[in-house]
Amino acid sequence: MRCNGNKELDKFIELSKPVTQNGTVADYIPALASAKQEHLSVSIRYLDGEEMYAGDFVEAFTLQSISKVLSLLYVLEFYGEEVVFKHVGKEPTGDPFNSIVKLEEGPDTKPLNPMINAGALAVTSLFPGNGVTERWERFQQFLTPFFEKDKIEVDTEIQKSEFDTAFLNRSMIYYLKQNEIINDDVEELMTLYTRQCSVLADCLDIAKIGSILAMNEGASFVSRRSVQIAKTFMVTCGMYNASGEFAIEVGVPAKSGVSGGILAVVPGRCGVGIFGPALDKMGNSIGGLHLIKNLSKSYNWSIF
C-alpha cells in the first residue's frame, strides 16, 4: 500500500500534532532550546523518485545523532568492517545514549555500538585525513550524493553550543584514549563530531537518505554490505533505549536525533524523514513517534 499524496499525509500530521504538547524541546544543548515545540513534519520518498510531504517540512534542523548512521557508513566504506569493529562493538544497550557506564562494565573497553555517543565518537575518530579541515572535507564529499546537494551546510551556532557544553563527551574521549580505543586529539575530535551533528537538513533531505538506504542492492557510492550493517544497527539501537518497543510498534530501521529528527527506512519501498523537536523521556520525537506508528500501521511497513 502506498500513500496517496500530500493531502493524505496532512491528515496524519493533524492527528499527531496535539501529541507534541506532551514533550519537551532539548535544552542541554542551549542552542536547541529555541526550537518550536509544536512543529511537526514528514516526507516520504519512494524508490521511483516520487516524494510527498506535509506539515512544517521547510523547517531545517540539525542531524544530531542521525549523523551517526552516515559516519558509520563512511568509515565502513573506507576501512571495511574488520577495522571498524576493532574500535566499536555490535551489541545494543539498555542505557541512555550518553551513558558512560558500559565502558567500565563490559568485557572489553570499546563502546558497545556505534549509535551511542561513545561509539559514535570512536567512529568519528576514524575519519581519514590530516587535520580537521581535510578530514571534514573528505566526509563532506562522501555526504554529497546522499543529500543530492553541492554544498553540505552546518549550523555554526548549534555546533559552537554543542562544542562549548560537551563535557560528558569529552570525558568519554579521555576514557577511550586511556584504553587505546581512539588516538585522536580530544579537541580536534570534538570539532569533527559536533560539526557532523550540526549538519543541516529538512524532512525531504532525510527522506532522500532513507530512500537510498531502502535500495536493498546498495548504491553506486555505498556498498550493499555497509548499508546492511547500518540498517541492522538502526533496528537494534537506533531509537536509543526505546529501540525494542519501536521495533514492535513500527518495525523498520530508524535513527533519531535530539533535535527531533527521525530517519526511517522501509526496505525496498521508501525512505521517511520526520521532524518534531518536542521529545519524550527517551530523547525521541514524541509527535514523530506517534506519526510514524500510524503511518507504519496504515501502509504495512513493518519488516517483521
Short mmCIF file of N, CA and C in Angstrom, two decimals, residues 23 34 43 45 51 66 83 91 94 146 159 172 186 200 207 209 214 217 250 265 280-281 286 300:
data_model
loop_
_atom_site.label_atom_id
_atom_site.label_comp_id
_atom_site.label_asym_id
_atom_site.label_seq_id
_atom_site.Cartn_x
_atom_site.Cartn_y
_atom_site.Cartn_z
N GLY A 23 5.58 16.69 25.06
CA GLY A 23 7.03 16.56 25.07
C GLY A 23 7.73 17.84 25.46
N SER A 34 15.60 26.84 21.37
CA SER A 34 14.75 27.82 20.69
C SER A 34 13.80 27.18 19.67
N SER A 43 8.19 13.66 5.36
CA SER A 43 8.35 13.46 3.93
C SER A 43 8.55 11.97 3.67
N ARG A 45 9.79 9.41 0.49
CA ARG A 45 10.34 9.33 -0.88
C ARG A 45 10.43 7.86 -1.28
N GLU A 51 7.96 11.77 -4.34
CA GLU A 51 8.04 12.19 -2.95
C GLU A 51 6.81 13.01 -2.58
N ILE A 66 21.32 11.38 14.01
CA ILE A 66 21.10 10.79 12.70
C ILE A 66 22.42 10.70 11.93
N VAL A 83 38.30 -3.58 10.47
CA VAL A 83 39.00 -2.49 11.16
C VAL A 83 38.04 -1.72 12.06
N GLU A 91 26.70 -4.66 19.84
CA GLU A 91 25.59 -5.06 20.70
C GLU A 91 24.77 -3.86 21.18
N GLY A 94 20.74 -1.10 26.94
CA GLY A 94 19.52 -0.54 27.51
C GLY A 94 19.74 0.77 28.22
N PHE A 146 24.30 11.63 -0.92
CA PHE A 146 23.14 11.32 -0.08
C PHE A 146 22.16 12.49 -0.05
N GLN A 159 26.63 24.19 16.47
CA GLN A 159 27.89 23.49 16.66
C GLN A 159 28.68 24.09 17.81
N MET A 172 34.19 10.87 27.83
CA MET A 172 34.22 9.60 27.12
C MET A 172 35.47 9.48 26.24
N VAL A 186 41.73 15.36 21.57
CA VAL A 186 40.37 15.49 22.10
C VAL A 186 39.61 16.64 21.44
N LEU A 200 22.94 20.60 8.58
CA LEU A 200 21.54 20.99 8.42
C LEU A 200 20.83 20.14 7.38
N ALA A 207 14.36 12.02 3.99
CA ALA A 207 13.66 11.00 3.21
C ALA A 207 14.51 10.53 2.03
N ILE A 209 17.83 10.40 1.96
CA ILE A 209 18.81 9.49 2.55
C ILE A 209 18.17 8.13 2.83
N ALA A 214 17.07 2.36 1.50
CA ALA A 214 16.00 1.40 1.23
C ALA A 214 16.27 0.55 0.00
N GLU A 217 19.92 -3.32 -2.93
CA GLU A 217 21.14 -3.66 -3.67
C GLU A 217 22.26 -2.65 -3.42
N VAL A 250 6.56 -0.21 15.24
CA VAL A 250 6.76 0.36 13.90
C VAL A 250 7.40 -0.66 12.97
N VAL A 265 13.67 3.84 7.33
CA VAL A 265 13.92 3.13 6.07
C VAL A 265 12.93 1.97 5.96
N ASP A 280 10.29 12.91 23.92
CA ASP A 280 9.83 12.16 25.08
C ASP A 280 11.01 11.94 26.04
N LYS A 281 10.79 11.16 27.09
CA LYS A 281 11.82 10.97 28.12
C LYS A 281 13.02 10.21 27.60
N ILE A 286 8.40 12.99 20.23
CA ILE A 286 7.16 12.39 20.73
C ILE A 286 6.06 12.43 19.66
N ASN A 300 1.42 -0.70 6.21
CA ASN A 300 2.01 -2.04 6.39
C ASN A 300 3.51 -2.04 6.15
#
